[in-house]
Short mmCIF file of C-alpha atoms in Angstrom, two decimals:
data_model
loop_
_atom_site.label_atom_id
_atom_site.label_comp_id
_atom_site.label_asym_id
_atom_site.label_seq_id
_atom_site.Cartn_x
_atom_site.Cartn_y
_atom_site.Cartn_z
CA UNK E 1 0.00 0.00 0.00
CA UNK E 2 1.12 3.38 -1.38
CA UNK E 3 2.08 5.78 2.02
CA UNK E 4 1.22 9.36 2.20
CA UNK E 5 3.31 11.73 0.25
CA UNK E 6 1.58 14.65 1.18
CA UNK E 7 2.19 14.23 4.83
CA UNK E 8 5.47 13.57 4.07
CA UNK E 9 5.93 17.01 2.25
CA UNK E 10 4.29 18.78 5.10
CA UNK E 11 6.59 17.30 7.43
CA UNK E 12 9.91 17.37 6.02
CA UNK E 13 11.60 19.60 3.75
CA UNK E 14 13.73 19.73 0.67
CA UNK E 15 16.42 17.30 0.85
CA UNK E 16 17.93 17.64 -3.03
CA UNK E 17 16.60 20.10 -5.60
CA UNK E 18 18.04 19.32 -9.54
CA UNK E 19 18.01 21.69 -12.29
CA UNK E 20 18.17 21.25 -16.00
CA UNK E 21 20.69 18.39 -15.18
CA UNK E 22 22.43 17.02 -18.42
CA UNK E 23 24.92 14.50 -19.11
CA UNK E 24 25.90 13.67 -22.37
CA UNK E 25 28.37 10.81 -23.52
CA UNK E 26 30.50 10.89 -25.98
CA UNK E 27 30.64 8.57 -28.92
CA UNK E 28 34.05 6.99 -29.79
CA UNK E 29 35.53 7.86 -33.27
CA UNK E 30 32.75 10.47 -33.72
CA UNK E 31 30.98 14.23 -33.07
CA UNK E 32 28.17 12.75 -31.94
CA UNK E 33 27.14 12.43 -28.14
CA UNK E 34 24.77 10.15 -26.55
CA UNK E 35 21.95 12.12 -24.67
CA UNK E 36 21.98 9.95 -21.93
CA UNK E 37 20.30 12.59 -19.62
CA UNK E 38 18.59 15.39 -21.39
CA UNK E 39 17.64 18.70 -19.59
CA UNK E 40 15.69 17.44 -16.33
CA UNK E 41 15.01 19.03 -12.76
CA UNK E 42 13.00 17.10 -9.94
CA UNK E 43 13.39 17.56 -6.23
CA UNK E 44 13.93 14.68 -3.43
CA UNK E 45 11.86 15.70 -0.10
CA UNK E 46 13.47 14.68 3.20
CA UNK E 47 12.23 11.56 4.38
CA UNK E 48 10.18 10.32 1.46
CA UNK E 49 11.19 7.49 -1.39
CA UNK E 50 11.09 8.92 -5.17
CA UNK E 51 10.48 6.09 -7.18
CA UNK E 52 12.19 6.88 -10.79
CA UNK E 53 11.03 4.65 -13.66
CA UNK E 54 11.18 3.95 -17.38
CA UNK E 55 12.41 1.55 -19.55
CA UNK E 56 16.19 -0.27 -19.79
CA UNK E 57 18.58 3.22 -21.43
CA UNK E 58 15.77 5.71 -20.40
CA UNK E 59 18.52 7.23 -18.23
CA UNK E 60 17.35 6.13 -14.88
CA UNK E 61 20.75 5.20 -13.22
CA UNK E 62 22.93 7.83 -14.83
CA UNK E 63 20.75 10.54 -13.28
CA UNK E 64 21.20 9.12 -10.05
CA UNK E 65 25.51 8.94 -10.33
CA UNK E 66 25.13 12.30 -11.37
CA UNK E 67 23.40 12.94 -8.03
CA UNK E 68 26.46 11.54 -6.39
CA UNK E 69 28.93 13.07 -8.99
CA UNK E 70 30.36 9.24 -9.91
CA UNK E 71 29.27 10.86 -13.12
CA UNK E 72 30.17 14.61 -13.43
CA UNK E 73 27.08 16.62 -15.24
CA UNK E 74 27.48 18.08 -18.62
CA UNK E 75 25.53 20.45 -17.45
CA UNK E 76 22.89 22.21 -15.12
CA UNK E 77 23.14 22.16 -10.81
CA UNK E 78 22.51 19.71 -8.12
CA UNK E 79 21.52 21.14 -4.57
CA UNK E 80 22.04 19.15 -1.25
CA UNK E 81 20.75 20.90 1.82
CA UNK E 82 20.59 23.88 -0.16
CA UNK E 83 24.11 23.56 -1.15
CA UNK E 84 25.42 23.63 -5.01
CA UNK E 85 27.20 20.63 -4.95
CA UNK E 86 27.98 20.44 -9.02
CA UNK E 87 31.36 21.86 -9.19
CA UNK E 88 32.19 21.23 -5.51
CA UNK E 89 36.23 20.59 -5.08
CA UNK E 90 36.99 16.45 -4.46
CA UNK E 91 37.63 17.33 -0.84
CA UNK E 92 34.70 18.74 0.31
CA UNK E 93 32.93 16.11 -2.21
CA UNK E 94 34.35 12.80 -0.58
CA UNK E 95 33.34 14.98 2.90
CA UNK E 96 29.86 15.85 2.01
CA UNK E 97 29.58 11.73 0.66
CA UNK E 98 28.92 10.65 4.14
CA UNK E 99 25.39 12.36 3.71
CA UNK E 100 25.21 10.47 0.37
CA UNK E 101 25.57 6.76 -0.54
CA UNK E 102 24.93 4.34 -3.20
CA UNK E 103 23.06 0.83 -3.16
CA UNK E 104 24.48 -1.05 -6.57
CA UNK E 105 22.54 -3.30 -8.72
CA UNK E 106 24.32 -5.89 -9.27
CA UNK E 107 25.29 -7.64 -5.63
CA UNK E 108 27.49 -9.49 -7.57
CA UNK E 109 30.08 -7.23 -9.12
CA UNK E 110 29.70 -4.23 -6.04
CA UNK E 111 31.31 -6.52 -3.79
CA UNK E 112 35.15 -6.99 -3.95
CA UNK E 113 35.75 -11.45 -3.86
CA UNK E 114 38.84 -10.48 -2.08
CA UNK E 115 37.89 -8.64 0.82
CA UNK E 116 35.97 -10.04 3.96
CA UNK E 117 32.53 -8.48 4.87
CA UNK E 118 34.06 -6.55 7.60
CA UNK E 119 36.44 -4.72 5.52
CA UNK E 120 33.79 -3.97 2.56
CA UNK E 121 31.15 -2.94 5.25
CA UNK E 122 33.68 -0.87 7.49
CA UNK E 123 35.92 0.44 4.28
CA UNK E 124 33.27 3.77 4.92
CA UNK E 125 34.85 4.12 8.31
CA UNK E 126 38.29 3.49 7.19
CA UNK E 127 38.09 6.35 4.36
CA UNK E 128 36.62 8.83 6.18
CA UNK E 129 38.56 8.07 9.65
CA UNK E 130 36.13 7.07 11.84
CA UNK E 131 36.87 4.97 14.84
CA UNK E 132 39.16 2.55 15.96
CA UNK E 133 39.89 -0.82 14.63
CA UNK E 134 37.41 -2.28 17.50
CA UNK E 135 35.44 0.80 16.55
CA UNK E 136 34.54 -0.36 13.36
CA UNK E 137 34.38 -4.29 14.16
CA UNK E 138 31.65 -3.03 16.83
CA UNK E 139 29.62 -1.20 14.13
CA UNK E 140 29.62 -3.32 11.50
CA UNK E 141 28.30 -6.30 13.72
CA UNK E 142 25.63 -4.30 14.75
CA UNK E 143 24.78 -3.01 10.75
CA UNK E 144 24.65 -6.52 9.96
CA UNK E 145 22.11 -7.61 12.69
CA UNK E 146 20.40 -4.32 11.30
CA UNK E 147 20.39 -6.33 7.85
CA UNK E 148 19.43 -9.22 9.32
CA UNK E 149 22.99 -10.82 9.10
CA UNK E 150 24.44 -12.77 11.98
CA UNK E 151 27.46 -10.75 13.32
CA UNK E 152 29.85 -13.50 12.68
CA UNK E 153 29.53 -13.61 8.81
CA UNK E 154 31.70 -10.46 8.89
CA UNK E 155 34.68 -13.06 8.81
CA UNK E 156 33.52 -14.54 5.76
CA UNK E 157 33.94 -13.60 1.67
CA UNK E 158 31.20 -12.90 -0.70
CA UNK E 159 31.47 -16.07 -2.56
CA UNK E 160 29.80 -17.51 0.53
CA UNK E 161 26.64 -15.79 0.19
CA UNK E 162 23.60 -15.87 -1.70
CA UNK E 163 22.24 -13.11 -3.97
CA UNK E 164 19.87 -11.83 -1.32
CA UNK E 165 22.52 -11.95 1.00
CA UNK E 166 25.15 -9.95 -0.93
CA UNK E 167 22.60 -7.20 -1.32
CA UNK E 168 21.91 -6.87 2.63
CA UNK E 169 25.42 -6.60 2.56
CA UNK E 170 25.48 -3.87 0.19
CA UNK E 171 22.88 -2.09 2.21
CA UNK E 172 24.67 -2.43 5.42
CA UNK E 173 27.76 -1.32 3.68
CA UNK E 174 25.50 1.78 2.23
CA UNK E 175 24.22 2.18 6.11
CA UNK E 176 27.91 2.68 7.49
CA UNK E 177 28.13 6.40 7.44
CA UNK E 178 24.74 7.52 8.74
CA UNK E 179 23.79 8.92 5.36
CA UNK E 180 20.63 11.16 5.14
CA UNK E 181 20.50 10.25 1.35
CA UNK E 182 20.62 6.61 -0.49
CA UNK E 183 20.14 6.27 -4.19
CA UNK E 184 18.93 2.47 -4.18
CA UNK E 185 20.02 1.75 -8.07
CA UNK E 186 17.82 -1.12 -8.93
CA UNK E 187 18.86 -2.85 -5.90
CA UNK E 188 15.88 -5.59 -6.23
CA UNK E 189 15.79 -6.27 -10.14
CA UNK E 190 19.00 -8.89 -9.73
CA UNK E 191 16.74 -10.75 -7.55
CA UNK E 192 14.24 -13.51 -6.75
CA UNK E 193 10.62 -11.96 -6.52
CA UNK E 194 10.39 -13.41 -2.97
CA UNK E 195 14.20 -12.30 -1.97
CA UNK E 196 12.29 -9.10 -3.45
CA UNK E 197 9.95 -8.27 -1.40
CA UNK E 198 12.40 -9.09 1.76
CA UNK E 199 14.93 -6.51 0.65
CA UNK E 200 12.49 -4.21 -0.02
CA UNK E 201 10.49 -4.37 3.51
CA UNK E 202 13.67 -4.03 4.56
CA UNK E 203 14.74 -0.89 2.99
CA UNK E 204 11.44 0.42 4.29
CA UNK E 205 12.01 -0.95 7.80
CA UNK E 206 15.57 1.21 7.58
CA UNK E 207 13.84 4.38 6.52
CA UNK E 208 11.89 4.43 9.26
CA UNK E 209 14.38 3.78 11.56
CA UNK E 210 16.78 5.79 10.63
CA UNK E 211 14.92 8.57 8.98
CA UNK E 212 16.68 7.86 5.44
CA UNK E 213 15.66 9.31 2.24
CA UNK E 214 15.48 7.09 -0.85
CA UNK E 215 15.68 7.95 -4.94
CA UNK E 216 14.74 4.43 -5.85
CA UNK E 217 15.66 3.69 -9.38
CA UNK E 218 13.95 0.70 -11.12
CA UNK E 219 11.54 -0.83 -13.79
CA UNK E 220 9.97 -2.82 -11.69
CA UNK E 221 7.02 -0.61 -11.50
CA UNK E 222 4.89 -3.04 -8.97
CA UNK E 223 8.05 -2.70 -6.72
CA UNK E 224 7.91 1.38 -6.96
CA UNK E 225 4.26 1.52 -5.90
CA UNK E 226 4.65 -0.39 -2.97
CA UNK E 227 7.90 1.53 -1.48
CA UNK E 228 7.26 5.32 -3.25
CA UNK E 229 5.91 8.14 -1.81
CA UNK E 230 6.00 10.11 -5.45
CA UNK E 231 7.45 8.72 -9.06
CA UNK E 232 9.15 10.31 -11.66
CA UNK E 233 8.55 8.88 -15.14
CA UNK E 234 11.59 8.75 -17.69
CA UNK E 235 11.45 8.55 -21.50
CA UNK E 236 14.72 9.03 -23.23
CA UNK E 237 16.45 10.93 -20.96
CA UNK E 238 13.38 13.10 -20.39
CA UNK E 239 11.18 13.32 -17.03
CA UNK E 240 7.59 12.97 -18.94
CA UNK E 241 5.25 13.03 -15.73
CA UNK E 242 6.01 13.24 -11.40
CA UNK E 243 3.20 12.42 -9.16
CA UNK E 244 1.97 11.20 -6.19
CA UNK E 245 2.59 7.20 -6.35
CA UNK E 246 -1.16 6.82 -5.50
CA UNK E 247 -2.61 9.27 -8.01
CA UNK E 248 -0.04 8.37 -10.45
CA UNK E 249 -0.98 4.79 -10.71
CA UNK E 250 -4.62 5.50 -10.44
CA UNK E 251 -5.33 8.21 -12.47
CA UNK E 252 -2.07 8.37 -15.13
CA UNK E 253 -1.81 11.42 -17.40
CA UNK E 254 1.05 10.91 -19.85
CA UNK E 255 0.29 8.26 -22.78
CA UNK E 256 3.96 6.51 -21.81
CA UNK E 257 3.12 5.98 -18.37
CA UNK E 258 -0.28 4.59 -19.12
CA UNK E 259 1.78 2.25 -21.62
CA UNK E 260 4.06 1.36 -19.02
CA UNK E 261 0.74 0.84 -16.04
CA UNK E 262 -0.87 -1.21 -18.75
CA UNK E 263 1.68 -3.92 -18.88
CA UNK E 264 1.51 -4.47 -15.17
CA UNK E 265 -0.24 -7.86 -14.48
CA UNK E 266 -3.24 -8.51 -12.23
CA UNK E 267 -2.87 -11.01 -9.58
CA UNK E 268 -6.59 -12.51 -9.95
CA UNK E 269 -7.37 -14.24 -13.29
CA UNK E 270 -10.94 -12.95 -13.62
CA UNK E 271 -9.56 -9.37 -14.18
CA UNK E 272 -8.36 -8.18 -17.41
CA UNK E 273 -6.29 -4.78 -17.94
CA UNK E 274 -6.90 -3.55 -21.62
CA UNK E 275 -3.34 -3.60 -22.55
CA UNK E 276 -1.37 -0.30 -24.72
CA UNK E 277 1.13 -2.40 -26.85
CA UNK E 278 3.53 0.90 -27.83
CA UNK E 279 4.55 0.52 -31.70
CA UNK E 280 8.24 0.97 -33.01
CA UNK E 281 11.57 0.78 -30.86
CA UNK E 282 12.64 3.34 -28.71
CA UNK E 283 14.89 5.88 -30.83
CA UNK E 284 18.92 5.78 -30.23
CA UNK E 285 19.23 8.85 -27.89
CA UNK E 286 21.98 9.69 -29.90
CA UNK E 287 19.62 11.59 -32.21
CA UNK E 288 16.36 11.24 -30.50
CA UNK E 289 13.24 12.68 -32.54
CA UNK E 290 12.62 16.55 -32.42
CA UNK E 291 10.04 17.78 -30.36
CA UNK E 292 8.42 15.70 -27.99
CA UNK E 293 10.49 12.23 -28.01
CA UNK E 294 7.69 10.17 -27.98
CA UNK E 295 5.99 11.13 -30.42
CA UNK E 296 7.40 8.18 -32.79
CA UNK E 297 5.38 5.47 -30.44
CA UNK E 298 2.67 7.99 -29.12
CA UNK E 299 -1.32 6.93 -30.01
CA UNK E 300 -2.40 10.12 -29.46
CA UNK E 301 0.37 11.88 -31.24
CA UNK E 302 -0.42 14.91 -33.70
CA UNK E 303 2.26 16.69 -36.17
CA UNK E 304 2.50 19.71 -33.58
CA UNK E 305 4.25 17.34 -31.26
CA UNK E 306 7.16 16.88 -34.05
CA UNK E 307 7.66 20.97 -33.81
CA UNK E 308 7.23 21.69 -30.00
CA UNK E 309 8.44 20.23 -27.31
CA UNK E 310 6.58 19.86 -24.23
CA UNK E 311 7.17 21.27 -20.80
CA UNK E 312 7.04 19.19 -17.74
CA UNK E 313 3.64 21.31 -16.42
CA UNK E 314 1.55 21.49 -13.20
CA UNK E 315 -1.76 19.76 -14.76
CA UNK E 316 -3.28 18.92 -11.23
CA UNK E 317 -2.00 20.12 -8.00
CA UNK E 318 1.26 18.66 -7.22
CA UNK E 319 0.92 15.79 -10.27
CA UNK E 320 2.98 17.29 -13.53
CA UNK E 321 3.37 16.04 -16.95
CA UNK E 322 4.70 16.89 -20.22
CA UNK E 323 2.65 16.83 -23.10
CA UNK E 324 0.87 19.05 -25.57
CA UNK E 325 -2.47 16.84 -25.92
CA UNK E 326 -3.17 17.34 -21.88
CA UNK E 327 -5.46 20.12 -20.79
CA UNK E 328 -4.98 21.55 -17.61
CA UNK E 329 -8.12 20.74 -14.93
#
């Protein structure tokens, strides 16, 4: 069940504010860039999970390293706290990263095989300084009972553990610093739906212990209505509607995210969803269509959408979307 965002706006503040964030990759042997992340400005509210979704490329993940500056922004600002953190030198960076902190897809490949659990979950404390040796040993016996890890696995090596496992390992690593902010990169798409749905009750249990804040990346959109307060929608490296999670998934605006709602399937097989089967491929966003990008698989599309291109707009209070065909209410 979908928690309150409004409450959670009234209570808390803002936690990150983004503005006309690009980046842009460039292509190998050629003048061309890949528009990875196109022009897009959100904000994350203290306390509250942003679900961000859209399909595999959309952008999803590189917006969130660019929240973290693992990928520096072509252009546009990033605020923590009020603070423009874009061009921020590396030392007050790796200082302010305590507040910030990354849980990785893949629990596979985030983990080094060589290192024991106690020096990947305590290698935090060792960067920034913090704590004696029995310092550290201390807290990250008492992260991993927060993960629900016995103590004594922080003598063994990831090998050892299963998928699940790895990630609550991840998180616990992710936990070390007391961050305020976690960007949780498709931490539950790697895997199995009932390891799912543990990690993710966990993640939940966490926030409301320790009064985190979560962007939570992923395409998984059953997953992002159950931990989200609000969801941003992605399309080619463009934010095409943000909402509350409830009144998003209820009453959708854009034609993508109503393509995207469609495919989700009903748990009861006397119900039937009339399905929006989108036409075409997504474009390469190395030259993504002019105007609004997509117009090329839109149903409702019209030949003003190949000339202008829509502005991310307040339709209903506190629910915005971008495109021409929507009439304000």
């Amino acid at each position: 069940m979908t928690r309150d965002s409004k409450a959670a706006e009234a209570a808390f503040g803002e936690l990150v504010a983004v503005t006309d964030l690009v980046k842009h990759f460039p292509v190998e042997d050629s003048d061309d860039v890949v528009r990875a992340v196109d022009g897009i400005s959100f904000d994350i509210r203290a306390g509250e999970t942003l679900g961000l979704v859209g399909e595999s490329g959309c952008g999803k993940s590189t917006v969130g390293r660019c929240l973290l500056r693992l990928h520096e922004p072509t252009s546009g600002e990033v605020f923590f706290e009020g603070e423009n953190i874009t061009n921020l030198p590396h030392d007050k960076m790796q200082a302010l990263r305590r507040e910030m902190q990354i849980i990785f897809q893949d629990p596979y490949a985030s983990l080094n095989p060589r290192l024991s659990i106690f020096s990947i979950v305590s290698e935090p404390l060792t960067i920034h300084k913090i704590g004696t040796k029995a310092d550290r040993r201390e807290k990250v016996a008492d992260l991993l009972k927060k993960v629900g890890l016995d103590p004594d696995y922080m003598h063994r090596y990831p090998h050892e553990f299963s998928g699940g496992q790895r990630q609550r390992i991840g998180i616990a690593r992710a936990l070390a610093l007391n961050p305020k902010l976690i960007i949780a990169d498709e931490p539950v798409s790697a895997l199995d739906v009932s390891v799912q749905a543990q990690v993710v009750n966990l993640l939940q249990d966490l926030q409301a212990e320790f009064g985190l804040t979560y962007l939570f990346i992923s395409h998984g959109l059953a997953v992002v209505e159950h931990i989200s307060n609000r969801v941003a929608v992605m399309y080619l490296g463009k934010i095409v509607e943000i909402a509350d999670a409830e009144e998003l998934y209820e009453l959708p605006l854009h034609p993508y995210t109503k393509a995207l709602l469609s495919a989700i399937p009903i748990p009861d097989p006397t119900q039937k969803r009339e399905r929006i089967v989108l036409s075409g491929d997504v474009p390469t966003p190395i030259n993504p269509p002019s105007g609004c990008r997509f117009r090329t698989r839109c149903p409702i599309a019209i030949g003003d959408c190949a000339n202008e291109e829509p502005e991310l707009r307040e339709i209903r209070p506190g629910h915005f979307a971008a495109c021409i065909r929507i009439d304000g209410e």
